[in-house]
Coordinates of C-alpha atoms and ligand atoms in Angstrom, one line a residue:
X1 CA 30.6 6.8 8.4
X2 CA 27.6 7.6 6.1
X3 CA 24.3 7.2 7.7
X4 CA 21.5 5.9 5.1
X5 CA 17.9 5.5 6.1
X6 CA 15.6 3.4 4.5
X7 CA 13.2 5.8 4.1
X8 CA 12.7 9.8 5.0
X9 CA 9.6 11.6 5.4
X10 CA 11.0 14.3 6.3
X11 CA 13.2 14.7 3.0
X12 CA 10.2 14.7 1.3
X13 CA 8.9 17.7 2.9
X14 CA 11.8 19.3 2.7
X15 CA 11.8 19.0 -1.2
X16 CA 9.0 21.3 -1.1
X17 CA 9.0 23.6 2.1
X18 CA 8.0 26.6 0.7
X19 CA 4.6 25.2 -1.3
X20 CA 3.9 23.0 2.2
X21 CA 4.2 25.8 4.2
X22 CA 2.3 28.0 2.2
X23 CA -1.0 25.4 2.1
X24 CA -0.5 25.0 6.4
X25 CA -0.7 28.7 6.4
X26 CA -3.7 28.9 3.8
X27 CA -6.2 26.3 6.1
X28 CA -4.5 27.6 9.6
X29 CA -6.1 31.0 8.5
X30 CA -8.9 30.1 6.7
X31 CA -10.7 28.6 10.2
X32 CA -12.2 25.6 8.6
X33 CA -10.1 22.3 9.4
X34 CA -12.6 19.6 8.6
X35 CA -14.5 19.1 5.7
X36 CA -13.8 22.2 3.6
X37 CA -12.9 23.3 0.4
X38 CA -8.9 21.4 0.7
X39 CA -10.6 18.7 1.1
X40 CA -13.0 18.7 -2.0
X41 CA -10.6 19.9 -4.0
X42 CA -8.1 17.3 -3.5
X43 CA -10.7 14.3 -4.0
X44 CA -11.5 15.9 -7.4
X45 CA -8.1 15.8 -8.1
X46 CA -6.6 12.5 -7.0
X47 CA -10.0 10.5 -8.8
X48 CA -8.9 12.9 -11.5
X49 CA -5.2 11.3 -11.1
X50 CA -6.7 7.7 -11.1
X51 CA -9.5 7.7 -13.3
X52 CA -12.1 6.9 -11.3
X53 CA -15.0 8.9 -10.3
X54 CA -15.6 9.5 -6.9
X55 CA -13.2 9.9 -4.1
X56 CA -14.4 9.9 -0.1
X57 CA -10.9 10.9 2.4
X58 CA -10.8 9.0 5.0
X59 CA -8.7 9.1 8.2
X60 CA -6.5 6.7 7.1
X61 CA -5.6 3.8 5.2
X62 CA -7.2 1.1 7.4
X63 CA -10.4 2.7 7.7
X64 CA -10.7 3.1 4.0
X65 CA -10.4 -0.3 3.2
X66 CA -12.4 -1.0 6.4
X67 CA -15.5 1.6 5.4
X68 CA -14.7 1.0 1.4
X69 CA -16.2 -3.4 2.3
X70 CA -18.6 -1.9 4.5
X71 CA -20.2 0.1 1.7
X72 CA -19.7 -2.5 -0.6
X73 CA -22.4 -4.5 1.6
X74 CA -19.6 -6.9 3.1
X75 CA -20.1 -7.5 6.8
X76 CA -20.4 -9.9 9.5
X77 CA -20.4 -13.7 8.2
X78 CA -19.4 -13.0 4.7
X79 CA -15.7 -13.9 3.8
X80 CA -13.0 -11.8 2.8
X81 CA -9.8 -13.3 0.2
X82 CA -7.0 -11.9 1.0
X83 CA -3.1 -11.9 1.4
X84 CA -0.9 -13.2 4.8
X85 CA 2.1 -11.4 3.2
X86 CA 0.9 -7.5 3.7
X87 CA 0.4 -4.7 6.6
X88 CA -1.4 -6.1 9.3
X89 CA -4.0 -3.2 8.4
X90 CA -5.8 -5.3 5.4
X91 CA -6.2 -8.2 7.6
X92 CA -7.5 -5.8 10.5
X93 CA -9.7 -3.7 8.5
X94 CA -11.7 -7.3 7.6
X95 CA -12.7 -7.9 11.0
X96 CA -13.8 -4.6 11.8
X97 CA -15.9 -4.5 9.0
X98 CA -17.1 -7.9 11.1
X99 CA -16.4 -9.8 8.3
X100 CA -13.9 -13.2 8.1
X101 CA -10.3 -12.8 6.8
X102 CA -9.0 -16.3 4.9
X103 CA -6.0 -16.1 3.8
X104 CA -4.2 -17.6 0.6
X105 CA -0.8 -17.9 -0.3
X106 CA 1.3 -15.7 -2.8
X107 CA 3.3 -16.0 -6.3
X108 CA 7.2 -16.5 -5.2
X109 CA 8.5 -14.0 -7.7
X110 CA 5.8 -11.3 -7.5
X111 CA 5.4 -11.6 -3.8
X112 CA 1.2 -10.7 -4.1
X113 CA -1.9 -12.9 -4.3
X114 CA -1.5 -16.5 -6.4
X115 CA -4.6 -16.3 -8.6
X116 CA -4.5 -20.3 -8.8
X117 CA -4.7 -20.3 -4.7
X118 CA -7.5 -17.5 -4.8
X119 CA -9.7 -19.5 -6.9
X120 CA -9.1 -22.4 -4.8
X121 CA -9.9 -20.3 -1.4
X122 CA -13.5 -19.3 -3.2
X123 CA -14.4 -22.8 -4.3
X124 CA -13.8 -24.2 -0.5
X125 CA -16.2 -21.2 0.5
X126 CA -20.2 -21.6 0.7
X127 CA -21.5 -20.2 -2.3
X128 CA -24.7 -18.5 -1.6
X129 CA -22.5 -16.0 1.2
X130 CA -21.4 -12.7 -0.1
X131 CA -17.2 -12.4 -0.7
X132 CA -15.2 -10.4 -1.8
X133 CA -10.9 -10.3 -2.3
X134 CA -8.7 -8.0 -1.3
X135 CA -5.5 -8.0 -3.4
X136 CA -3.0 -5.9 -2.3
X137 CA -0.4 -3.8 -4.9
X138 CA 2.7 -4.6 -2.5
X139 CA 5.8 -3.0 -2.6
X140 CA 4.4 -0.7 -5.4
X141 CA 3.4 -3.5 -7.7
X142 CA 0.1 -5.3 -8.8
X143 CA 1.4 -8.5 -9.8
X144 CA -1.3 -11.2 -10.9
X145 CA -3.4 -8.8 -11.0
X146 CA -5.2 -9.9 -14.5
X147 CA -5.8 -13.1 -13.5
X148 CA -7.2 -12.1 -10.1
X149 CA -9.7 -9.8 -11.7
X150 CA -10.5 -12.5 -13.5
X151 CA -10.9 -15.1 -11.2
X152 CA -13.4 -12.7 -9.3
X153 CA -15.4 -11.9 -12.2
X154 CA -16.0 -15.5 -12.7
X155 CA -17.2 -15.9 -9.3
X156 CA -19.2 -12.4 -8.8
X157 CA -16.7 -11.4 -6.2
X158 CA -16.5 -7.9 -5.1
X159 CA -13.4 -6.6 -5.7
X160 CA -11.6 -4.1 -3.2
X161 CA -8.4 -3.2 -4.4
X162 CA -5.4 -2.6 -1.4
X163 CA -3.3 0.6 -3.1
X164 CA -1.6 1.6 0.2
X165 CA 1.5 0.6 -1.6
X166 CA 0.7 1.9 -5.3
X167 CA -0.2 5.6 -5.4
X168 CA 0.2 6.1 -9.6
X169 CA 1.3 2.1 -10.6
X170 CA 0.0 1.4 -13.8
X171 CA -1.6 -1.6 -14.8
X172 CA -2.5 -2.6 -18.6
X173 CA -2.1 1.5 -19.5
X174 CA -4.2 2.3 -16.4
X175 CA -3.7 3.3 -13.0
X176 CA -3.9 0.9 -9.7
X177 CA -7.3 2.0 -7.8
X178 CA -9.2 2.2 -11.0
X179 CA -9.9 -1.7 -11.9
X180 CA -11.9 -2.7 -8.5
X181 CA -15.4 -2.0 -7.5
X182 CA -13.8 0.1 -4.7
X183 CA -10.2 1.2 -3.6
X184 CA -8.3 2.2 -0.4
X185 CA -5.6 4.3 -0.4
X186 CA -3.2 5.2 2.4
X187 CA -1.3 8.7 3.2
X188 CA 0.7 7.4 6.0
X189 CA 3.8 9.4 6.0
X190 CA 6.3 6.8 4.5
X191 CA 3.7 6.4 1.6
X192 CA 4.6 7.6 -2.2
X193 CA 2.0 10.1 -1.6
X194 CA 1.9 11.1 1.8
X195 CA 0.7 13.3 4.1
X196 CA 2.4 15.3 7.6
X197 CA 0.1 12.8 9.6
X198 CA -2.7 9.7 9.1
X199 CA -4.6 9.8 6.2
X200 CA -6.5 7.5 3.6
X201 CA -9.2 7.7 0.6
X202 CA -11.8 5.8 -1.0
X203 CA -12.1 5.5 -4.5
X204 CA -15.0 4.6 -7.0
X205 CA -16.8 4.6 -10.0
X206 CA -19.7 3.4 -9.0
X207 CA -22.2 6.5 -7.1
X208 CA -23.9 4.0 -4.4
X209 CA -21.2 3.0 -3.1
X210 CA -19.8 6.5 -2.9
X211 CA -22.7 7.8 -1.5
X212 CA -22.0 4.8 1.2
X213 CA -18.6 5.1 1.8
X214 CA -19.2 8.9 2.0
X215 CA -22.3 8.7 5.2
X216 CA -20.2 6.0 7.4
X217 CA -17.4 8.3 7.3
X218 CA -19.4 10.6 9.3
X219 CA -21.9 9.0 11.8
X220 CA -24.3 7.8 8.7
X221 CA -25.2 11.4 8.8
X222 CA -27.8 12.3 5.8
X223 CA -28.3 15.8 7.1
X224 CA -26.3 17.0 10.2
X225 CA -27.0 15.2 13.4
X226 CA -29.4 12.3 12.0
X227 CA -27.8 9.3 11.9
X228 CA -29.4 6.9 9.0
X229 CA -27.2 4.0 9.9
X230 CA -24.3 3.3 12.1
X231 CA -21.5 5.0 10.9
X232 CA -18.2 6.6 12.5
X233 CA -15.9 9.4 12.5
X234 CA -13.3 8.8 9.8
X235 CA -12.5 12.0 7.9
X236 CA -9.5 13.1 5.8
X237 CA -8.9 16.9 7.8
X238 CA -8.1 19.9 5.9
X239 CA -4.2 20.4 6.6
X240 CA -3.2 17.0 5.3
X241 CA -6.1 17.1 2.3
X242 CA -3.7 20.6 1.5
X243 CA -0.1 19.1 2.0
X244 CA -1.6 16.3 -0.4
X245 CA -2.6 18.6 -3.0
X246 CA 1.2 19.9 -3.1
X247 CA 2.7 16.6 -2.8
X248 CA 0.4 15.2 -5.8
X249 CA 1.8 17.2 -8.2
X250 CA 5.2 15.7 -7.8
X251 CA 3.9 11.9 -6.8
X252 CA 5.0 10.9 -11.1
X253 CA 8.0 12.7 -10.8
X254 CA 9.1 11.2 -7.1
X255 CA 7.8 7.8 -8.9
X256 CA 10.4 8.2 -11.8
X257 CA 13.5 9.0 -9.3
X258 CA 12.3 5.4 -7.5
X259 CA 12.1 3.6 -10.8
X260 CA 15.9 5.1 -12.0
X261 CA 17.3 4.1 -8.0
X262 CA 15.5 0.7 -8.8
X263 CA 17.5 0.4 -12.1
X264 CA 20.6 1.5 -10.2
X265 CA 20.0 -1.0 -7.6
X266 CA 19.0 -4.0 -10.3
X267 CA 22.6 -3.5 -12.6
X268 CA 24.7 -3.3 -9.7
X269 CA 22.9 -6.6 -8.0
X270 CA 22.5 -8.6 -10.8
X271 CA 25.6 -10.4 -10.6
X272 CA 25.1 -11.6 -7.0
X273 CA 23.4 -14.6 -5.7
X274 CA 20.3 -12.7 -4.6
X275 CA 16.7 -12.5 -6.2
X276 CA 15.7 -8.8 -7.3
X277 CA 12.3 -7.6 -8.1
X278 CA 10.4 -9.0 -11.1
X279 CA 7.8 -6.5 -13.1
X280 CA 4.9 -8.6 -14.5
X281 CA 4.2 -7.6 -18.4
X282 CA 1.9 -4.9 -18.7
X283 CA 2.5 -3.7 -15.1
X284 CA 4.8 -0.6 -14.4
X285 CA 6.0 -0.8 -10.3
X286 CA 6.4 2.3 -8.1
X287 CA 8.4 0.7 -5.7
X288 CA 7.2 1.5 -2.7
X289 CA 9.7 -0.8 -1.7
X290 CA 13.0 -2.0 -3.1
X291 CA 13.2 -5.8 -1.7
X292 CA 15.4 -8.3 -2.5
X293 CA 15.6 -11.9 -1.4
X294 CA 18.4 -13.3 0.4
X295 CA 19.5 -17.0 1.4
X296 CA 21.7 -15.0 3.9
X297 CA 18.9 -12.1 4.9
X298 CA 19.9 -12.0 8.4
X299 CA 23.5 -11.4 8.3
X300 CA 23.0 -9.0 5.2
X301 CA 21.0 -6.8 7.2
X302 CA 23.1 -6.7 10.1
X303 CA 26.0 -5.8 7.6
X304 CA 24.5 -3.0 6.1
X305 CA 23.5 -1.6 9.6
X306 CA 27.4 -1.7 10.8
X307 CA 27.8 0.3 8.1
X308 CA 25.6 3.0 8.7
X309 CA 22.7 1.6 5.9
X310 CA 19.0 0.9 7.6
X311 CA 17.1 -1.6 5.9
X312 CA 13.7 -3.4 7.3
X313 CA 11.6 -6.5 6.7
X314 CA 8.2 -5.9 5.1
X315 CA 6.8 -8.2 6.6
X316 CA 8.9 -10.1 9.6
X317 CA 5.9 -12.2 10.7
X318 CA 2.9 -13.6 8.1
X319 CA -0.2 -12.3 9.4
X320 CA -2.0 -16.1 10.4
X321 CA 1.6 -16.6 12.5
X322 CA 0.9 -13.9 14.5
X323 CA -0.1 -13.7 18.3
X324 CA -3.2 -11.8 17.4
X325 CA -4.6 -14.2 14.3
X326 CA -2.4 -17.6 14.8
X327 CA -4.9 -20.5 15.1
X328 CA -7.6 -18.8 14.2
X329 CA -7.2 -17.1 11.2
X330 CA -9.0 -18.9 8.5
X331 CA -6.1 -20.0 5.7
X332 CA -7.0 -21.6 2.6
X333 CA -4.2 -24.4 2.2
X334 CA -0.7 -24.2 2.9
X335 CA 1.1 -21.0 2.7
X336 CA 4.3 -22.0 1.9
X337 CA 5.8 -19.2 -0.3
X338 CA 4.7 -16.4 2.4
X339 CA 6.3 -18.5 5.1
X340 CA 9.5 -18.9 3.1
X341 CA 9.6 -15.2 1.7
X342 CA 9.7 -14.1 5.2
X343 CA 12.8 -15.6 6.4
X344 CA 14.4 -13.9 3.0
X345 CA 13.0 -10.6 2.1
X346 CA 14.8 -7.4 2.8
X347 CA 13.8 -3.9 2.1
X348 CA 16.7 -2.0 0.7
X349 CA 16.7 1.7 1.4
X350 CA 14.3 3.5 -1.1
X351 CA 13.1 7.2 -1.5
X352 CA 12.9 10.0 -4.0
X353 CA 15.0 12.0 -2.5
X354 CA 17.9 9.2 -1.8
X355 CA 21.1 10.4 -3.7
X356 CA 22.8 8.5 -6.3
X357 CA 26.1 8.1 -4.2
X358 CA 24.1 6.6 -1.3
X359 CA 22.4 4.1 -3.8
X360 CA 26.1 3.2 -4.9
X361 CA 27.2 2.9 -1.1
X362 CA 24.4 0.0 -0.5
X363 CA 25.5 -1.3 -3.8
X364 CA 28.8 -1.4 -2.8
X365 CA 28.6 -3.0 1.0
X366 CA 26.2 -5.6 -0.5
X367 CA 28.8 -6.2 -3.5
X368 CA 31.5 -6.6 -0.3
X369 CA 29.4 -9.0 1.7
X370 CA 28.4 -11.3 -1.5
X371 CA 31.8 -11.4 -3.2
X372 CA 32.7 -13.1 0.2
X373 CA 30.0 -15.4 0.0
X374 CA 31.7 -17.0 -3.7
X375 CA 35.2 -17.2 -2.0
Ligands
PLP401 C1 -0.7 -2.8 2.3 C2 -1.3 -1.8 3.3 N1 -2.6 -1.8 3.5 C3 -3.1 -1.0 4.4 C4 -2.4 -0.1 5.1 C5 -3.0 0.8 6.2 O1 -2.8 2.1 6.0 P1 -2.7 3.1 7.3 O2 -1.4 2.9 8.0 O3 -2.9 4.5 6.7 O4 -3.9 2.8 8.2 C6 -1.0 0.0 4.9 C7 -0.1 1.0 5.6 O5 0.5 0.7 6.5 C8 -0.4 -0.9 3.9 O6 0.9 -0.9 3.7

């Protein structure tokens, strides 16, 4: 029996052993494994990559979009907009920054923030405290995006945009990262750009916030060992910054082979009683994730898995039903859609690296269980 993960780190270092190896070797030798020229050079590069311009590594995703709030002056008592349908991470990286998650509900066929329910959320909120809204490019894709940016301008809301999920997504010609005041990034290794470990970045146009983002990431240091505010230890370290500068070159190229399995997976599917992944106009998705909804989720997943084929559930649980948030959470009306989505959403095996005929097997055991279904 074939084995098929849903995803494989490791094939992507595989890919390109000799170049990886190479750059471990280069900052093994060089002595300097924090802060050093890797480093530098791959923040020029990836704001370079995303058109923005400044770029602070962090060490990882959670504290960049915990340290990009705090240096957009967000902390304890203002209010943070944001998803229930995304990593735990976003809705974690709010309170450290001590400020209050609430939590609105999401568009059915895009799966990401409903602008509609965001505006509501900030006209229930008192108006004179700072907010800001955190939508998140899930699965690869920015969804509503437009109308969020929007909504926020209208409202002077700081905008911090969640690209864990959307390393090189486009939206309206330009790249995911690039719209927001700020942007966080993650490196984890599943990522479309990872790294051999944790990792995350910051990105911005605008120079105070950089200058911010970049003295909380090390003890609020202005010059070494004077603290100017309470900061922490969050920095990007020279292996991964060097395994990133490898993998970057090949993130568009790894983004095209997900977009041609995504094709594959969308012309085989289409005939079933299943709901694929919608692109909103002007939007090109990464897929991060393949997911599909499914009236009969449960039993599809547990027939792909007798047959060798791992899927998962991104995410099993909406964050305010968790043990951790549930009951007090704020949520801004119902959240209906995110409570529904979770009982059908499955994450279909996706990877650059992910042959054709392995594509065709999932096709082919989902084709088997859902011709079935019409007898
Ligand atoms: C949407 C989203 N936000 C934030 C994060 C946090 O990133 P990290 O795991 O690097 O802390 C992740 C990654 O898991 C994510 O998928």
């Amino acid at each position: 029996m074939l084995t098929i993960p849903q995803c494989d780190p490791r094939a992507g270092y595989l890919a390109h052993k000799e170049e990886i190896d190479q750059a471990i070797s280069r900052v093994l030798e060089s002595g300097r494994y924090i802060l050093g020229k890797e480093l530098a050079t791959f923040e020029q590069e990836f704001a370079a990559y995303i058109g923005v311009s400044h770029a602070i590594g962090v060490a990882s995703g959670t504290d960049a979009l915990h340290l990009a709030l705090r240096a957009c002056g967000i902390g304890p008592g203002d209010f943070v907009v944001t998803v229930s349908n995304t990593a735990v991470a976003t809705v974690a990286a709010i309170e450290l920054a001590g400020a209050n998650p609430v939590l609105v509900d999401v568009d059915p066929d895009t799966f990401t923030m409903s602008a509609e329910r965001f505006e509501v959320a900030i006209q229930s909120l008192p108006p004179d405290q700072p907010k800001a809204v955190i939508p998140v490019h899930l699965y690869g894709h920015p969804g509503s995006f437009g109308e969020i940016l929007a909504v926020a301008g209208r409202y002077g809301v700081k905008v911090v945009e969640d690209c864990a999920q959307s390393h090189g997504a486009l939206f309206q010609g330009k790249k995911t990262g690039s719209f927001g005041d700020v942007a966080a990034f993650s490196f984890y290794p599943t990522k479309n750009l990872s790294a051999i470990g944790d990792g995350g970045i910051i990105l911005t146009s605008d120079a105070d916030i950089a200058e911010r983002a970049g003295l909380l990431r090390e003890y609020g240091w202005q010059e070494r060992y004077v603290s100017y505010f309470p900061g922490t230890n969050s920095r990007l370290d020279e292996l991964q910054a060097a395994v990133l500068r490898v993998k970057l070159k090949y993130l568009d190229e790894g983004n095209h082979r997900r977009q041609v399995i995504a094709k594959k997976y969308e012309s085989a599917l289409s005939e079933f009683d299943l709901r694929l992944p919608a692109t909103v106009p002007g939007a090109t998705h990464v897929y991060h994730q393949f997911v599909i909804r499914a009236n009969n989720r449960d039993e599809l997943k547990q027939h792909l898995a007798n047959n060798g084929i791992g899927t998962l559930i991104h995410y099993p649980v909406p964050i305010h039903q968790q043990p951790a948030y549930a009951g007090r959470i704020r949520i801004s009306a119902q959240l209906e859609q995110t409570e529904l989505i979770a009982g059908e959403i499955l994450s279909l095996p996706m990877f650059p690296e992910l042959p054709d005929a392995h594509v065709e097997a999932v096709c082919d055991h989902i084709a088997s269980l859902e011709r079935l279904a019409f007898v």
